[in-house]
Short mmCIF file of C-alpha atoms and ligand atoms in Angstrom, two decimals:
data_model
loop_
_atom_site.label_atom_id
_atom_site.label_comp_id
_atom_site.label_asym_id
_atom_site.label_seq_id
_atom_site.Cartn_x
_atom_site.Cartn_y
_atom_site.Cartn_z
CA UNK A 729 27.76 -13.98 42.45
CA UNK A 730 28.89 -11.61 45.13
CA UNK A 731 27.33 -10.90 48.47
CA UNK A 732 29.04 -8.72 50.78
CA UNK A 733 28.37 -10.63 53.83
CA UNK A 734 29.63 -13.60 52.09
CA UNK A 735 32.98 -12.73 49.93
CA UNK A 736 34.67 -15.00 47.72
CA UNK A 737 37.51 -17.17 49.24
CA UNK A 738 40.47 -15.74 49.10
CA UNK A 739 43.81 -15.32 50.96
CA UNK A 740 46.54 -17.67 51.81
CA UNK A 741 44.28 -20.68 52.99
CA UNK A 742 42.48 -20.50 49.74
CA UNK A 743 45.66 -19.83 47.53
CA UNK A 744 47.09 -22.82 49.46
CA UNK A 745 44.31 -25.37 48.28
CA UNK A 746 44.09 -24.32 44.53
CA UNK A 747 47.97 -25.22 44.44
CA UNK A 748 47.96 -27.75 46.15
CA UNK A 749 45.19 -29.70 44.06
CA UNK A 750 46.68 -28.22 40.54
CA UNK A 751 50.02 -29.47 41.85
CA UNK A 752 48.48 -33.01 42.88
CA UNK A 753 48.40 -36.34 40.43
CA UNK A 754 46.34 -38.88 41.86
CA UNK A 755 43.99 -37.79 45.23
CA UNK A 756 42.45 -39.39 47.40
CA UNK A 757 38.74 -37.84 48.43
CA UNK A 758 37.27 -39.08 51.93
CA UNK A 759 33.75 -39.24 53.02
CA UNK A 760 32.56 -38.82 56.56
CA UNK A 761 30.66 -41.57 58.78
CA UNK A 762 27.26 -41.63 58.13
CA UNK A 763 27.98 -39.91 54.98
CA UNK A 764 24.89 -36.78 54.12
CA UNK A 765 23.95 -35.38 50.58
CA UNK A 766 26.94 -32.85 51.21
CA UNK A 767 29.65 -35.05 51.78
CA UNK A 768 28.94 -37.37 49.00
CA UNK A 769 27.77 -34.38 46.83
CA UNK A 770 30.30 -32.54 47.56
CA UNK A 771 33.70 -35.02 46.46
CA UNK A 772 31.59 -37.05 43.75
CA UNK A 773 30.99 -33.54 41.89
CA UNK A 774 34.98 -32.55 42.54
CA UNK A 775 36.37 -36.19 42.36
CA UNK A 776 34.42 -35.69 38.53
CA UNK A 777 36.09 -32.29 37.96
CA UNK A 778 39.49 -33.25 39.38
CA UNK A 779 38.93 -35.90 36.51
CA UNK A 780 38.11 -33.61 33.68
CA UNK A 781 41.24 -31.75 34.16
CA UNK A 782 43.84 -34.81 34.49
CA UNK A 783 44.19 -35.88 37.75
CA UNK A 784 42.98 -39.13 39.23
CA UNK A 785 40.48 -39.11 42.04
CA UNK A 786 39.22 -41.70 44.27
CA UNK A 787 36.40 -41.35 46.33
CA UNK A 788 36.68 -43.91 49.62
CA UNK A 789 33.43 -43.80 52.44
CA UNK A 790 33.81 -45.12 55.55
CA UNK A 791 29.69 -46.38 56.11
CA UNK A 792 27.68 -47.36 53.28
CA UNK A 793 26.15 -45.02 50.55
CA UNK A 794 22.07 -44.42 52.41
CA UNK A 795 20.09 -46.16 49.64
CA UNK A 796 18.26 -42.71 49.08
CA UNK A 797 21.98 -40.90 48.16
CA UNK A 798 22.42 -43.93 45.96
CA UNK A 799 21.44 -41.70 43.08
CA UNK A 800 24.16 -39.55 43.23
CA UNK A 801 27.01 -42.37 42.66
CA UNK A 802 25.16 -44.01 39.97
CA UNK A 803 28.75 -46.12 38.63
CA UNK A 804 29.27 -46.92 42.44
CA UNK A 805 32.59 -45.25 42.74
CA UNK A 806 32.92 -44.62 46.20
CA UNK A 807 34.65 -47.68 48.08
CA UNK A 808 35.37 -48.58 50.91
CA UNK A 809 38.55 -47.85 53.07
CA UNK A 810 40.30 -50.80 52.26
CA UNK A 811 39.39 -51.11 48.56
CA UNK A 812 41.35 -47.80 47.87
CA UNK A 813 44.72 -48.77 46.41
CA UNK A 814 47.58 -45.84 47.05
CA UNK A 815 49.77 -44.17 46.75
CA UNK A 816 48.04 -40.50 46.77
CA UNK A 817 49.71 -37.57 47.03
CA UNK A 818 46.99 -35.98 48.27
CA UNK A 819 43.81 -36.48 50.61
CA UNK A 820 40.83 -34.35 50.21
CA UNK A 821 38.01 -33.49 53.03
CA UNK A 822 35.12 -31.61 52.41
CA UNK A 823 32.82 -31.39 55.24
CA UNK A 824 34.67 -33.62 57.74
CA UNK A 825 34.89 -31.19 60.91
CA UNK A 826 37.29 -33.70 62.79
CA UNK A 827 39.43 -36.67 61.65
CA UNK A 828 37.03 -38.57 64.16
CA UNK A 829 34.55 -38.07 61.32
CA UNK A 830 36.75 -39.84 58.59
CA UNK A 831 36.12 -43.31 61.06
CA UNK A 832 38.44 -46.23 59.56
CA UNK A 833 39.42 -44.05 56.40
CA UNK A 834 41.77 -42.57 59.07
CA UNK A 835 44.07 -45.76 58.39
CA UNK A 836 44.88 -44.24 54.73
CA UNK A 837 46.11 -40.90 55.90
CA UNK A 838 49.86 -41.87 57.38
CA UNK A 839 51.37 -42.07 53.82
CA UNK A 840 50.03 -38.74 52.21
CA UNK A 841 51.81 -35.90 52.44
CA UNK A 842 49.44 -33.29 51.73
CA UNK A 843 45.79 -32.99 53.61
CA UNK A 844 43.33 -30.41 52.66
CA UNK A 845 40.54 -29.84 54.59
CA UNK A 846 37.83 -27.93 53.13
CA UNK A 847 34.65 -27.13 55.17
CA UNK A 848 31.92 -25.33 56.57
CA UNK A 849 31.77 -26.19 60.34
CA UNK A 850 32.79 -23.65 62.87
CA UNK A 851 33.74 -26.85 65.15
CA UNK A 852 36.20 -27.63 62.77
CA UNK A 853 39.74 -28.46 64.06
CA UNK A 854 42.22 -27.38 61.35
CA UNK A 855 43.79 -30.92 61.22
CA UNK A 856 45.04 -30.78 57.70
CA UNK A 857 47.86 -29.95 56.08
CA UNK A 858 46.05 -26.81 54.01
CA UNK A 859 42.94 -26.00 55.98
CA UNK A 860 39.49 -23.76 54.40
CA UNK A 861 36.95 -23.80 57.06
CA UNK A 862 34.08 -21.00 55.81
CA UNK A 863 31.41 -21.48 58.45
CA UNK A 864 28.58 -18.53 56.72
CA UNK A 865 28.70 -21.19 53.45
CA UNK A 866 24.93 -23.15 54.24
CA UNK A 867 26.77 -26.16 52.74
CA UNK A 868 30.16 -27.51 51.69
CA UNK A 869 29.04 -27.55 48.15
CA UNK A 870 28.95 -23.81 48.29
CA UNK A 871 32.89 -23.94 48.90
CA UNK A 872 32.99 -27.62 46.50
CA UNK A 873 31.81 -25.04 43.87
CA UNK A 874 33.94 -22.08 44.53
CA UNK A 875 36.80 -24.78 44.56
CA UNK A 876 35.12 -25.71 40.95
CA UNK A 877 35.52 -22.42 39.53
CA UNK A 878 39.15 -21.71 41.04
CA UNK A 879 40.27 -24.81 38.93
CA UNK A 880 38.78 -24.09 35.82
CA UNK A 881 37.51 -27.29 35.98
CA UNK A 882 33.51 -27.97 34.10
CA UNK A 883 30.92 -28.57 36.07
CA UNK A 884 28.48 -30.96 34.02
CA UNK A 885 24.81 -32.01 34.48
CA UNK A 886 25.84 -34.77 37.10
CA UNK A 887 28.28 -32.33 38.96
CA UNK A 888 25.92 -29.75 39.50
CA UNK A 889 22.81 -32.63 40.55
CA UNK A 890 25.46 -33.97 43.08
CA UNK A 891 25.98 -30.18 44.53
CA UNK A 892 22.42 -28.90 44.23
CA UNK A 893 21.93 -32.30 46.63
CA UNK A 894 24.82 -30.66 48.65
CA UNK A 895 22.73 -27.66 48.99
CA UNK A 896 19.61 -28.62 49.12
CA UNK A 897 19.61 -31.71 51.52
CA UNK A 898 21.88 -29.46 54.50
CA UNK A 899 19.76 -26.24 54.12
CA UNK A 900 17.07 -28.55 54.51
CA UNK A 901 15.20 -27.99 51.25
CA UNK A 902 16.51 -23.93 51.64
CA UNK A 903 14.41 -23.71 54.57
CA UNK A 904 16.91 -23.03 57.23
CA UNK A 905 18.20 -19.63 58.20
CA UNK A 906 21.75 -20.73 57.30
CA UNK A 907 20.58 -20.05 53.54
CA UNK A 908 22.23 -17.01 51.96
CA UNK A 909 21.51 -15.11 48.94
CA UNK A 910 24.74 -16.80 47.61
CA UNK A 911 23.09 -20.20 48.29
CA UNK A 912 20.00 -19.72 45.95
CA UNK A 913 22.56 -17.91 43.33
CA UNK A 914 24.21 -21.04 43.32
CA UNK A 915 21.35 -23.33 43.01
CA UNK A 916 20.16 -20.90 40.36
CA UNK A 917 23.27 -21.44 38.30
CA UNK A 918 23.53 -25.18 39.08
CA UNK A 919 20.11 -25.42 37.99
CA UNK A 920 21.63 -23.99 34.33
CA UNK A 921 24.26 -26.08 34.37
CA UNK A 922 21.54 -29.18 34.11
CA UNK A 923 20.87 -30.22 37.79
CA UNK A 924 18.05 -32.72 38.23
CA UNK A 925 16.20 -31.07 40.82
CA UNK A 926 13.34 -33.34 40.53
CA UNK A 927 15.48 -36.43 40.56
CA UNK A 928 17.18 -34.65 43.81
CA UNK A 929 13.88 -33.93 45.41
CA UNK A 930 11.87 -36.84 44.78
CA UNK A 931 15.17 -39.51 45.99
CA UNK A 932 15.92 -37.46 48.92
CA UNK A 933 12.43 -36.66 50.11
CA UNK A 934 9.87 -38.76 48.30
CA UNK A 935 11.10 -42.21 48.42
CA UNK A 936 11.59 -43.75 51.72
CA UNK A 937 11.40 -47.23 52.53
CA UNK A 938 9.40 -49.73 54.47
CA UNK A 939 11.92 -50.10 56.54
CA UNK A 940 12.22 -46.06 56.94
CA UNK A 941 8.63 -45.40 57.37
CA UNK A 942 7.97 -48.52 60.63
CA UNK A 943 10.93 -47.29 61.76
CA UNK A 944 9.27 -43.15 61.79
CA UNK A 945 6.17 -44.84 63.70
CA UNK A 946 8.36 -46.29 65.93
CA UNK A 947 10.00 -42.94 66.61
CA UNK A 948 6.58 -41.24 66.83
CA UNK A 949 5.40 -43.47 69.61
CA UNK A 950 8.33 -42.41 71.58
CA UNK A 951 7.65 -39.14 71.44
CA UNK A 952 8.79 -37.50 74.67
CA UNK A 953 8.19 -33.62 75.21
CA UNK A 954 8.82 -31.43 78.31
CA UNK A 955 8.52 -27.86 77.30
CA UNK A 956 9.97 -26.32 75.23
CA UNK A 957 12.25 -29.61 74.62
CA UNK A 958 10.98 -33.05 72.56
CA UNK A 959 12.80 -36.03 71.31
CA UNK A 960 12.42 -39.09 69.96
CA UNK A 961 14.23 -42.44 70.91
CA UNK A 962 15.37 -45.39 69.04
CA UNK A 963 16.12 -48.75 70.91
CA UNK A 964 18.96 -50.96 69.49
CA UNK A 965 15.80 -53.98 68.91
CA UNK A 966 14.04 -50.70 66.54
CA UNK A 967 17.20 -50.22 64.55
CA UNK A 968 18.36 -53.77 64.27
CA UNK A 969 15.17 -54.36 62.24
CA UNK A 970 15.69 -51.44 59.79
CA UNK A 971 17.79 -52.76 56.65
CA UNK A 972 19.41 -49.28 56.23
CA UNK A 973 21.50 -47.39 58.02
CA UNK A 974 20.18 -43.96 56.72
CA UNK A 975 16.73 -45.00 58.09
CA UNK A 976 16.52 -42.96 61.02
CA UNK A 977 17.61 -39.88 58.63
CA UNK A 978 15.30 -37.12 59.36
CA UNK A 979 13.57 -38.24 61.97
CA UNK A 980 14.65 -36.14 64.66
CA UNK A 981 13.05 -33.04 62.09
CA UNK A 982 9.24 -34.35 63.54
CA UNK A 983 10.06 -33.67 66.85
CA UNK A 984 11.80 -30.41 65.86
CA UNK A 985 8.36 -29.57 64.07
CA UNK A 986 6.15 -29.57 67.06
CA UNK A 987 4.76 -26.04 67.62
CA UNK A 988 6.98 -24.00 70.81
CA UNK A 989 9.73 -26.51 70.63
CA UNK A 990 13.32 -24.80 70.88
CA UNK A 991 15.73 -27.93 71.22
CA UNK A 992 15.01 -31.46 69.71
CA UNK A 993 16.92 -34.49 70.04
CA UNK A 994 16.79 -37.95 68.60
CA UNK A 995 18.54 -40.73 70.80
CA UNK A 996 19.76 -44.17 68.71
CA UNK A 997 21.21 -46.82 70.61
CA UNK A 998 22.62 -47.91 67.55
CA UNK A 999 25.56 -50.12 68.95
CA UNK A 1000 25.76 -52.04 72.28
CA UNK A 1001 26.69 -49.25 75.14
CA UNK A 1002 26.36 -46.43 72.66
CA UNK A 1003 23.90 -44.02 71.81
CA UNK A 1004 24.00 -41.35 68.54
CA UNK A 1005 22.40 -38.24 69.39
CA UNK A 1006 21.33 -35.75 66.63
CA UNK A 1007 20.46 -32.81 67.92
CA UNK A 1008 18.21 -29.81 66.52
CA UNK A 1009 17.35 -25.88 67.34
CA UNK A 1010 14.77 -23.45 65.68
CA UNK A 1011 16.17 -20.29 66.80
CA UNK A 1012 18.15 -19.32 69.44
CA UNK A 1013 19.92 -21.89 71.59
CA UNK A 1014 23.63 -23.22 69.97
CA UNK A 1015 23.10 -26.97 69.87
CA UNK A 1016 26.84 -27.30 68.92
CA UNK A 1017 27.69 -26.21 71.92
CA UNK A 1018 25.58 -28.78 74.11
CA UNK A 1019 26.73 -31.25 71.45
CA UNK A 1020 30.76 -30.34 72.56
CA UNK A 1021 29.60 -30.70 75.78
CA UNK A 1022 29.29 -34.41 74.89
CA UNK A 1023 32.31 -34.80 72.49
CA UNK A 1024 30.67 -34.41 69.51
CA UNK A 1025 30.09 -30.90 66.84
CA UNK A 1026 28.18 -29.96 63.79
CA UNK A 1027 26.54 -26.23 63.79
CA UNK A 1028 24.42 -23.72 66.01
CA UNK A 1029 20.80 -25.11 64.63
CA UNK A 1030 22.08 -29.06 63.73
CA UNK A 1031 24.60 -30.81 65.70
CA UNK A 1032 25.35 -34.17 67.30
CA UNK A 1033 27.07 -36.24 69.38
CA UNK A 1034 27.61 -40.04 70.20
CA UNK A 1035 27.76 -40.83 74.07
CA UNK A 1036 28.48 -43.88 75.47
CA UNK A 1037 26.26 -45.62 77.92
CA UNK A 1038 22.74 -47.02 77.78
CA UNK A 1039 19.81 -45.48 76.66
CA UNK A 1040 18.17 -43.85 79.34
CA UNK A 1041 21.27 -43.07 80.97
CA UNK A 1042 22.23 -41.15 77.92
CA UNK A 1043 19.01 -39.67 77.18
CA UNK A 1044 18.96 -38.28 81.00
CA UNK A 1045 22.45 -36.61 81.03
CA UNK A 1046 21.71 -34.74 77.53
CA UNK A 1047 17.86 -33.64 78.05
CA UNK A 1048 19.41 -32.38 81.37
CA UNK A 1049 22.02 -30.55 79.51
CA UNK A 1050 19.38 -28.93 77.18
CA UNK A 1051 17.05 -28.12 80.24
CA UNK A 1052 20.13 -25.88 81.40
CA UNK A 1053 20.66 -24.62 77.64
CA UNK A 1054 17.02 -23.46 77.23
CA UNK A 1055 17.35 -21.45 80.58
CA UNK A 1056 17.64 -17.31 79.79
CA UNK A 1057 21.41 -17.56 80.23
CA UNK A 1058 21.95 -20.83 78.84
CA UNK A 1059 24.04 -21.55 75.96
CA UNK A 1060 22.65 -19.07 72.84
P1 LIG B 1287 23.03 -35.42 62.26
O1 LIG B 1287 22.21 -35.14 63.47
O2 LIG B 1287 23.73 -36.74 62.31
O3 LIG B 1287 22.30 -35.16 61.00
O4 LIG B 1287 24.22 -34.37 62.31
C1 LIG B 1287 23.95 -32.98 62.32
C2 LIG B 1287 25.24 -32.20 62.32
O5 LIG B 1287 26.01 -32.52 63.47
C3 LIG B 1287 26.13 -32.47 61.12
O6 LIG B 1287 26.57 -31.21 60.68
C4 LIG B 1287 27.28 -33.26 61.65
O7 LIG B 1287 28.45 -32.84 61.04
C5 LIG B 1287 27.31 -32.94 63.13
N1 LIG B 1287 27.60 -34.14 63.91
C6 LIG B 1287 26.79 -35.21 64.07
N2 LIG B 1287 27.35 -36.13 64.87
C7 LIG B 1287 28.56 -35.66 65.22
C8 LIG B 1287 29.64 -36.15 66.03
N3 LIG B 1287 29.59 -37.33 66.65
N4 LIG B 1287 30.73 -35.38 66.14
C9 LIG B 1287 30.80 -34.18 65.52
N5 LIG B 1287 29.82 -33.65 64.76
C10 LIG B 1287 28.71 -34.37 64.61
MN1 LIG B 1288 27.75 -33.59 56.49
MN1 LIG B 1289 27.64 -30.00 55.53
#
């Protein structure tokens, strides 16, 4: 499985990693807010393999599993923060970009000595101990795989569903540009090793709920477009009547879909004086860039940002932002 434009890891950082986790006895894997078919992919297929060769692994999330990743902890094993009894001696990360990401699982990180962070964001800021950032991989299961095969460890039928989800759910369904050759090897071979792409497709894609699907004509209705720029907006009243949080998942891909749209955005004022913005690109303007502009990260054609203040206020301040972007020497 070599690409030239997309090497192996290797070098210190890598070397580093490997060691560290071969050295380690009992570790500690963290989820990120709001927690995506990579992150929980990602350290549910590791935490397994980590398993397989010895070591204990304990898989803490800092929101609630979205009822449509459900399928990919299927004995519930990821807890919350304050459910996960130390002492570790190590803490894992895949796809956290910041420690801002990790929310309260931050509270478990004064006593452990080691921190590896292992990701895919170019946003990233290096705040581990060990750090593997490798922003061509489409996903962090790409590098939760490599990591896989650098510890001899198996991966089984229900590792290689949880990392196909990896894959499959950030690339979109392998739509996006950010999917390599490498990325459909993998699939490929995680597809051999016995992952349930139907399972993945139809619990990701094909089962929302009622809850999901007012909430998406909700969103529709607000459709705003100016441009070559539309978004959708969610007030707190919409969300407080959805029962999940991972309801408003996805939505900000309908605006995105409308024909000569560059830049989408979907604004949720999803607690009192905040609003979560998720923002989208199809080809040329870096939305991680107007996302840092705003505190927040992610990658050039998905990013995000939370922004406090009230809806409109918010929503005024960013679309501005992304006016400027989609100018000829705006941010590309
Ligand atoms: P979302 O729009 O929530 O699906 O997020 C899209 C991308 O942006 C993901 O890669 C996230 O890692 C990143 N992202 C979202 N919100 C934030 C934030 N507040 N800070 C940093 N990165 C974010
Ligand atoms: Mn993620
Ligand atoms: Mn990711």
């Amino acid at each position: 499985m070599t690409d030239p434009a997309h090497p192996a890891p290797s070098g210190s950082a890598w070397a580093a990693v490997t060691s560290a986790l071969r050295a380690s006895r009992r570790v500690l894997l963290v989820l990120h807010v709001r927690p995506d078919g990579d992150s929980i992919g990602c350290s549910l297929a590791v935490a397994r393999g980590l398993r397989a060769i010895g070591k204990q692994a304990v898989v803490v999330s800092p929101d609630p599993i979205p009822a449509n990743l459900a399928f990919l902890d299927p004995d519930r094993e990821c807890v919350a923060p304050d459910k996960a009894a130390g002492p570790f001696d190590v803490a894992l990360f895949l796809d956290c970009a910041d420690l801002e990401r990790i929310g309260t699982a931050r509270t478990l990180l004064g006593e452990i000595p080691v921190v590896i962070n292992i990701d895919h964001h170019r946003s990233n800021e290096c705040y581990g101990t060990v750090n593997y950032v490798d922003p061509d991989a489409a996903a962090c299961g790409e590098v939760a795989l490599r990591l896989c095969d650098a510890l001899s460890v198996p991966v089984d039928a229900r590792a290689a569903t949880a990392l196909f989800a990896a894959l499959a759910t950030d690339t979109g369904g392998f739509r996006y540009g950010a999917t390599t050759a490498v990325t459909l090897a993998m699939a490929s071979r995680l597809r051999a090793a016995g992952a349930d792409l139907a399972l993945v497709g139809h619990e990701v894609w094909d089962s929302r709920s009622a809850g999901s699907l007012r909430l998406l004509a909700v969103a529709l209705n607000s459709l705003g477009t100016d441009g070559e720029l539309a978004w959708v907006s969610l007030r707190a009243s919409d969300l407080a009547s959805s029962a999940d949080p991972g309801d408003s998942e996805g939505l900000v891909d309908y605006p995105r879909s409308l024909r000569g749209v560059e830049v989408a955005a979907l604004f949720a004022a999803d607690q009192p004086g905040r609003v979560r913005v998720s923002l989208r690109s199809n080809r040329r303007v870096d939305v991680s860039r107007l996302a840092q502009a705003f505190g927040g990260g992610g990658h050039a054609r998905a990013a995000g940002c939370t922004v406090e203040g009230d809806l409109e206020t918010v929503r005024n301040h960013v679309l501005d932002a992304a006016r400027a972007a989609l100018q000829p020497e705006g941010l590309s």
